[in-house]
PDB file of C-alpha atoms in Angstrom:
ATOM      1  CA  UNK A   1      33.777  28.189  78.065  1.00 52.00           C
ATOM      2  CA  UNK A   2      37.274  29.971  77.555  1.00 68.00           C
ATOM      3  CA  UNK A   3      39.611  28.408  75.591  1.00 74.00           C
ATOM      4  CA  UNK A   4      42.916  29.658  74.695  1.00 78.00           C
ATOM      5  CA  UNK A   5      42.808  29.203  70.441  1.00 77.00           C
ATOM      6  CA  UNK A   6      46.014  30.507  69.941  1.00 74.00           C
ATOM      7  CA  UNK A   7      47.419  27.465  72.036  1.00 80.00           C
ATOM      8  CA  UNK A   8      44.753  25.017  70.482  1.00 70.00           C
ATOM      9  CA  UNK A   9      46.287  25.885  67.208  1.00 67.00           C
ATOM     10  CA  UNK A  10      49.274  23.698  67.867  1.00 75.00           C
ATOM     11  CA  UNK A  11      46.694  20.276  67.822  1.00 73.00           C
ATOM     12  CA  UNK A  12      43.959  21.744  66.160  1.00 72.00           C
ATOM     13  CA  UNK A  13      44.103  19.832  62.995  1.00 65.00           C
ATOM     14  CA  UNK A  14      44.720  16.197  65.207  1.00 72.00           C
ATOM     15  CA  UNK A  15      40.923  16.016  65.278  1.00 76.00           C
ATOM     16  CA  UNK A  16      39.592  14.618  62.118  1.00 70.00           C
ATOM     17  CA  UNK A  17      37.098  17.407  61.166  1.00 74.00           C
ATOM     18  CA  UNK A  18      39.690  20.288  61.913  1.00 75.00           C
ATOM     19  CA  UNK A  19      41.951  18.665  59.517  1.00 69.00           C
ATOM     20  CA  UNK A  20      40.251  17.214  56.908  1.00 75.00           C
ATOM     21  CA  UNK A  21      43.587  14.458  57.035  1.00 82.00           C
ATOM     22  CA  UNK A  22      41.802  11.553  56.049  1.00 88.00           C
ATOM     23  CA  UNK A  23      40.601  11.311  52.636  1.00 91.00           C
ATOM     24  CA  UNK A  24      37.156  10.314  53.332  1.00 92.00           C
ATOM     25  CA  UNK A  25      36.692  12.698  56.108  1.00 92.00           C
ATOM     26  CA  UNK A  26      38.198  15.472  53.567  1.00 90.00           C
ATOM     27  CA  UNK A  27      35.502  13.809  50.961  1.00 95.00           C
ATOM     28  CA  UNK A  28      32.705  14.269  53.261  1.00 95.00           C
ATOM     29  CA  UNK A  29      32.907  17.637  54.409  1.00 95.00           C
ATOM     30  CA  UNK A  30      33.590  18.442  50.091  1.00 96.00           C
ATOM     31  CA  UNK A  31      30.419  17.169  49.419  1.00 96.00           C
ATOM     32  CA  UNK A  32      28.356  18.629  51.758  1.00 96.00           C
ATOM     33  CA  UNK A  33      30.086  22.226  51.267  1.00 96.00           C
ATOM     34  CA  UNK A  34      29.338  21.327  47.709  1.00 95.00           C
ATOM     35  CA  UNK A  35      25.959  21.269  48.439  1.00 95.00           C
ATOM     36  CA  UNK A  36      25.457  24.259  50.459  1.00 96.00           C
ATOM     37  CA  UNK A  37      27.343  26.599  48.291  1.00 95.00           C
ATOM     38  CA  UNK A  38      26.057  28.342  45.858  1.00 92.00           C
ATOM     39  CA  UNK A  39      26.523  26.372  42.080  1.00 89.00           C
ATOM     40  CA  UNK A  40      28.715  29.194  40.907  1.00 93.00           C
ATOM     41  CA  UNK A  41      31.730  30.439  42.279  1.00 94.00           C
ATOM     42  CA  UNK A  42      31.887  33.001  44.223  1.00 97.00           C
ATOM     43  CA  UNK A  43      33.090  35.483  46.834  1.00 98.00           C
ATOM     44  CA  UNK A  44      33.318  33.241  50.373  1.00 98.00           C
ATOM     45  CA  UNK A  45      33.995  34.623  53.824  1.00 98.00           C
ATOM     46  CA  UNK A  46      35.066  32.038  56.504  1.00 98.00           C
ATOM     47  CA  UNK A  47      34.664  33.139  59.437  1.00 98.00           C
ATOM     48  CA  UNK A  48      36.342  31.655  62.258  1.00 94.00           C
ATOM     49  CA  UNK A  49      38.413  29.450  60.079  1.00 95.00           C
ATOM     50  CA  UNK A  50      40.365  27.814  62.638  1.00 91.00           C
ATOM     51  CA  UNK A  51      43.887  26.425  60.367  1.00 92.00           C
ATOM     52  CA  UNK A  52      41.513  26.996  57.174  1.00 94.00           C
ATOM     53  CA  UNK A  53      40.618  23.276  55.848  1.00 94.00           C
ATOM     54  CA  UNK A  54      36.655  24.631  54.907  1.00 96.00           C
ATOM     55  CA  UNK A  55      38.378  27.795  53.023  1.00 97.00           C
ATOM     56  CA  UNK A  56      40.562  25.477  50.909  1.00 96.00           C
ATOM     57  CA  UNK A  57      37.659  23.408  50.237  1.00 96.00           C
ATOM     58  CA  UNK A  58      36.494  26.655  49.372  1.00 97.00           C
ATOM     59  CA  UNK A  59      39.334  27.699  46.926  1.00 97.00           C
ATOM     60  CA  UNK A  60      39.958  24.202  45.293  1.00 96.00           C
ATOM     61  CA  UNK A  61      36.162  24.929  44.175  1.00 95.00           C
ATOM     62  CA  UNK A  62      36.788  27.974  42.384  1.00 96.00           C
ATOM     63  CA  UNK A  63      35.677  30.096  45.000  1.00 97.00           C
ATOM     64  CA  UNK A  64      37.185  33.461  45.597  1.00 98.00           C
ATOM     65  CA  UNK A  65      37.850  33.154  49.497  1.00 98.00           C
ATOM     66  CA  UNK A  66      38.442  35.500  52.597  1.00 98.00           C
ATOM     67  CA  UNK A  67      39.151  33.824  56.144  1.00 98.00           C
ATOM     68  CA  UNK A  68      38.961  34.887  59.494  1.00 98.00           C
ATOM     69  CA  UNK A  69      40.130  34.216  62.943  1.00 96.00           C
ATOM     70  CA  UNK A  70      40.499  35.610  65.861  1.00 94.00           C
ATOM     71  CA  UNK A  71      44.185  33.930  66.967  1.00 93.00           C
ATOM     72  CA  UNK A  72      46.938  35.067  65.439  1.00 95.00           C
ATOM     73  CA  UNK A  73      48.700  31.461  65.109  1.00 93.00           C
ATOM     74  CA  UNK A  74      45.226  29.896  63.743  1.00 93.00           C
ATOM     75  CA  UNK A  75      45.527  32.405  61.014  1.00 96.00           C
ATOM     76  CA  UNK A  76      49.410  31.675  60.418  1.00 95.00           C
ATOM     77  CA  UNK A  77      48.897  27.706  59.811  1.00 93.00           C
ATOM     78  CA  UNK A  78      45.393  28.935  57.577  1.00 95.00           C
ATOM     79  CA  UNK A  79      48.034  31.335  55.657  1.00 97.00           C
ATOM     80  CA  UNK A  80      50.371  27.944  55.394  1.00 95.00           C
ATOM     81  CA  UNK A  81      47.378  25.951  54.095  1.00 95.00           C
ATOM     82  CA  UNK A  82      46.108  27.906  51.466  1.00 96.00           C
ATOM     83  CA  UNK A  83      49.163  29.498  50.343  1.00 97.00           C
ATOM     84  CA  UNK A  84      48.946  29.228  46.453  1.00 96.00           C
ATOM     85  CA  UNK A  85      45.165  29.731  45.981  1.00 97.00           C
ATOM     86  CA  UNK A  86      44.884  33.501  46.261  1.00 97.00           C
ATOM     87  CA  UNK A  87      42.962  33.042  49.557  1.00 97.00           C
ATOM     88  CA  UNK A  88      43.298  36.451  51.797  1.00 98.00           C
ATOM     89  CA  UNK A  89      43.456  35.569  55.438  1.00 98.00           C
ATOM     90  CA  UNK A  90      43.040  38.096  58.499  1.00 98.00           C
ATOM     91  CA  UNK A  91      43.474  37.994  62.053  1.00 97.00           C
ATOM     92  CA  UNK A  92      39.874  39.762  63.561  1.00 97.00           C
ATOM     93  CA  UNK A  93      37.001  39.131  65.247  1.00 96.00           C
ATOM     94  CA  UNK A  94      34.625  37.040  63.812  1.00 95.00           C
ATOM     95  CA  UNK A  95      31.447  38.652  64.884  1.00 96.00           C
ATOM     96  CA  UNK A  96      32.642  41.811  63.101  1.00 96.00           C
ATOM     97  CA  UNK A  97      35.190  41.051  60.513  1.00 97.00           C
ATOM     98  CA  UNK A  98      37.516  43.157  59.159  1.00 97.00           C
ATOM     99  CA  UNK A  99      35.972  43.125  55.538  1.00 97.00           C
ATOM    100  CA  UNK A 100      35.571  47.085  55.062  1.00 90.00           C
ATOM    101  CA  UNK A 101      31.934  47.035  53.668  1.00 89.00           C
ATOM    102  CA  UNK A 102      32.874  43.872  51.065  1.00 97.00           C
ATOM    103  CA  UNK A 103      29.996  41.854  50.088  1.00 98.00           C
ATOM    104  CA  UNK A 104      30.105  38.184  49.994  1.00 98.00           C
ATOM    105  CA  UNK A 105      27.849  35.076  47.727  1.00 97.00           C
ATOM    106  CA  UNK A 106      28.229  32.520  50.904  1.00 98.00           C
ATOM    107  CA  UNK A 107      29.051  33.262  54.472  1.00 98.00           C
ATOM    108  CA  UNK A 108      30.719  30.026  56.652  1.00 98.00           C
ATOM    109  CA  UNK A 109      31.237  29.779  60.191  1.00 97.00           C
ATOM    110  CA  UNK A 110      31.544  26.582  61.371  1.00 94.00           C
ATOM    111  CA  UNK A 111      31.408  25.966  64.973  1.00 92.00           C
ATOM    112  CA  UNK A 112      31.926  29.866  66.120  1.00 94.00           C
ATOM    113  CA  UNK A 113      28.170  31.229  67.003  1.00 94.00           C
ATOM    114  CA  UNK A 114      27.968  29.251  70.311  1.00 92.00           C
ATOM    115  CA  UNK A 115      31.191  30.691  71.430  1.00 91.00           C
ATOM    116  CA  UNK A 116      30.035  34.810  70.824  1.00 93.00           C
ATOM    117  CA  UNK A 117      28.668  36.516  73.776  1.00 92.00           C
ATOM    118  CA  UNK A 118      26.160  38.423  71.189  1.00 95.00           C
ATOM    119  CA  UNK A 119      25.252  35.912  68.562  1.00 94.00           C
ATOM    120  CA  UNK A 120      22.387  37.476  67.380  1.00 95.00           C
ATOM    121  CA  UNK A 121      24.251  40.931  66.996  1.00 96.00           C
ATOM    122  CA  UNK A 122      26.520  38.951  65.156  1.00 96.00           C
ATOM    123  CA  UNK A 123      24.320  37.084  62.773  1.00 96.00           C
ATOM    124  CA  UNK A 124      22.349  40.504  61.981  1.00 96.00           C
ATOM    125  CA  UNK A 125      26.229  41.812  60.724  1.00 97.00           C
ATOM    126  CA  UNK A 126      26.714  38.471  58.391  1.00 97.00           C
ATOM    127  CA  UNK A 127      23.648  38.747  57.196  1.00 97.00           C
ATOM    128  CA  UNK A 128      24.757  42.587  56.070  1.00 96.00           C
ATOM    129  CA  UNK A 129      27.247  40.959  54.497  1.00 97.00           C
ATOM    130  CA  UNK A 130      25.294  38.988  51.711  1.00 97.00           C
ATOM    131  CA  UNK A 131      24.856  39.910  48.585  1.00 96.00           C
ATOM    132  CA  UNK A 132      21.454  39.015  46.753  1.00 94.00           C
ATOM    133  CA  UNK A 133      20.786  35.425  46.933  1.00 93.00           C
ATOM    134  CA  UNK A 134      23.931  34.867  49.101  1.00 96.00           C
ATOM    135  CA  UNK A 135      24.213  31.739  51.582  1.00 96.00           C
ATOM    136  CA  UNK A 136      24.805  32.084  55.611  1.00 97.00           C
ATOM    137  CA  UNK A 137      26.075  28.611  56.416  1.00 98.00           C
ATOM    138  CA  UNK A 138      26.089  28.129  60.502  1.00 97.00           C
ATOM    139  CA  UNK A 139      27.325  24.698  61.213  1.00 96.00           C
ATOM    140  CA  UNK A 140      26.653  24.282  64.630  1.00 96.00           C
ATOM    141  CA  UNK A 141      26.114  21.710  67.896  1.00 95.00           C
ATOM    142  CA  UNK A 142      25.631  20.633  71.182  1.00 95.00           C
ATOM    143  CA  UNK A 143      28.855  18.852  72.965  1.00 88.00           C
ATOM    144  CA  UNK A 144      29.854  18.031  76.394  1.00 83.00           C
ATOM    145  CA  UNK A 145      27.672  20.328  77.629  1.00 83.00           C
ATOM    146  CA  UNK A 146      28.450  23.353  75.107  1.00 89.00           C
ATOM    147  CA  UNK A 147      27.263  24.839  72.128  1.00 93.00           C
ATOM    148  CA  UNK A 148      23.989  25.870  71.033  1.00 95.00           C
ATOM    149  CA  UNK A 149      20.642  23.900  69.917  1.00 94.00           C
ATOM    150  CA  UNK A 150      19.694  24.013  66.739  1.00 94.00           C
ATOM    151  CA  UNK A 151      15.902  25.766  67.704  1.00 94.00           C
ATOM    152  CA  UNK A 152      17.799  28.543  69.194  1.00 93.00           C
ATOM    153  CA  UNK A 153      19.902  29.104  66.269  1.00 94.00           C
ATOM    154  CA  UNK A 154      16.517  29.181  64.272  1.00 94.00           C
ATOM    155  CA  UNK A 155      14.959  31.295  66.318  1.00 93.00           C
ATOM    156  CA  UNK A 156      17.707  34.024  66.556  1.00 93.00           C
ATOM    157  CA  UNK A 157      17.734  33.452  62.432  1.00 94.00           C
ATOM    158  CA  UNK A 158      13.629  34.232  62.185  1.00 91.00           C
ATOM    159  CA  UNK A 159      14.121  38.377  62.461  1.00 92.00           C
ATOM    160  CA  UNK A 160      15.736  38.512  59.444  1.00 90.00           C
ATOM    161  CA  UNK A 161      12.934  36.729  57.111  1.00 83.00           C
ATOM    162  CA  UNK A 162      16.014  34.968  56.450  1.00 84.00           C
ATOM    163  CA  UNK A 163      14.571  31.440  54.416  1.00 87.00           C
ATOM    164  CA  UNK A 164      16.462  28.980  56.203  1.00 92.00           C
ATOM    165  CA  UNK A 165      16.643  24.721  56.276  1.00 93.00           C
ATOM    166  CA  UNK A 166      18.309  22.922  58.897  1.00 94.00           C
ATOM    167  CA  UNK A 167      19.761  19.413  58.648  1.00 96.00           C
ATOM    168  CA  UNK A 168      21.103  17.105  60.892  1.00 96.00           C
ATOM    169  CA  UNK A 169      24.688  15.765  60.144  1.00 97.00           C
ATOM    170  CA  UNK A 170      25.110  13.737  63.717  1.00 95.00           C
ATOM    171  CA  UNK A 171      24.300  10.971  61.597  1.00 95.00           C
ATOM    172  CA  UNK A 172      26.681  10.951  59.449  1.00 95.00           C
ATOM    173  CA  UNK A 173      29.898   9.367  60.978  1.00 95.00           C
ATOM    174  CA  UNK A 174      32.123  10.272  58.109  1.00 94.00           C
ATOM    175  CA  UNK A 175      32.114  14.178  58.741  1.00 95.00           C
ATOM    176  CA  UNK A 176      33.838  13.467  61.930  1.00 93.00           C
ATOM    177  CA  UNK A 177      35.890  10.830  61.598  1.00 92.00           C
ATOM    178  CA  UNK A 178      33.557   8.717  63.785  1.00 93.00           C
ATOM    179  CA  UNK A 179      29.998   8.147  65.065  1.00 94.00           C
ATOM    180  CA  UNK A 180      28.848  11.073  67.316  1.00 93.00           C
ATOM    181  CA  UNK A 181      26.135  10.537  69.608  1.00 92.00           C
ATOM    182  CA  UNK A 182      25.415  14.483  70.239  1.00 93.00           C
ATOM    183  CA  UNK A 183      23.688  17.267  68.035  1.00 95.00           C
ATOM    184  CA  UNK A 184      25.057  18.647  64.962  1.00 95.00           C
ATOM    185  CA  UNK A 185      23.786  20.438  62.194  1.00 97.00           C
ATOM    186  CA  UNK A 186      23.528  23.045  59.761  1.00 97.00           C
ATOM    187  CA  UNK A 187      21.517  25.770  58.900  1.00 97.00           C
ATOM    188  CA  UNK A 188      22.045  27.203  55.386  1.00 97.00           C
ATOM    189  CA  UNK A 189      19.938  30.612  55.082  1.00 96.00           C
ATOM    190  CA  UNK A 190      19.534  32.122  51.938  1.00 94.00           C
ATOM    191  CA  UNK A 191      19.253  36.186  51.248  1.00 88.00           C
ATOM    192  CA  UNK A 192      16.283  37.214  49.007  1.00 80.00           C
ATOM    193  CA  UNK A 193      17.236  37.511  45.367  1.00 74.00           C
ATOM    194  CA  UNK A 194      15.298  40.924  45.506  1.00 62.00           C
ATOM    195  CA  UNK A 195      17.928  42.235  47.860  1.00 50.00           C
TER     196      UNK A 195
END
């Protein structure tokens, strides 16, 4: 599926779980990043942070945070949105980020693995990018007829001895603003503490 991001920027945050605009929406997503992050803060790397509402999140939580997108004008409204929190945000490719060998305690990409054309090649390279005990946080789907199922994610996760959970967040109706009748999930993966 090609879509043009740079021209979805414009609208992007008009859906409720782009935006985070409504407060319980905004509460929602807060609580479950809560609970998927690690307790302390840390170094986080969003990648594929669309206008950045998961990075701020991110930042009003202490965490040190580095986003990435792909289109130039995503990355312009994610610069708007976090300006003030010492967030750095880069225009790259998500699959390979331009991080120069930086390490990171939690790893985000929300919505982004179904739309790589190597998304295994690209989880091995964010899973480089964890440091002991760091957290790989794929928040995924399957919607009108795109995206990827959650036992293919799993499986693609399974070479790296990654220890992984998945839960299902269809369910809940405040995440997106309304009740979803298609898959969506997330898989948090933790790095050994060993290294």
């Amino acid at each position: 599926m090609d879509i043009d991001w740079n021209e979805a920027a414009a609208t992007f945050d008009e859906d409720a779980d782009h935006g985070l605009r409504d407060p319980a929406v905004r509460a929602a997503w807060d609580e479950r990043l809560r609970g998927w992050l690690p307790d302390r803060a840390g170094d986080f790397l969003d990648l594929g942070c669309g206008t950045g509402s998961l990075s701020l999140l991110a930042a009003e939580r202490g965490h040190r945070v580095t986003a990435v997108d792909l289109a130039p004008r995503m990355t312009e409204r994610a610069r708007t949105k976090l300006a003030g929190t010492g967030a750095e945000v880069l225009t790259g490719d998500a699959a390979r980020p331009p991080v120069e060998g930086r390490t990171f305690d939690a790893v985000l990409a929300r919505h982004v693995v179904w739309t790589l054309p190597d998304h295994e090649a690209a989880l091995r390279h964010w899973w480089s990018l964890l440091r002991p005990a760091g957290r790989l946080i794929l928040v995924e789907g399957v919607w009108g007829g795109a995206g990827i199922p959650a036992e293919r994610l799993m499986a693609a996760l399974a070479p790296l001895n990654a220890e992984a959970r998945y839960e299902r967040l269809s369910e809940d109706a405040r995440l997106w603003g309304r009740a979803v009748d298609d898959e969506r999930y997330v898989v948090v993966a933790t790095a050994s503490a060993g290294g």
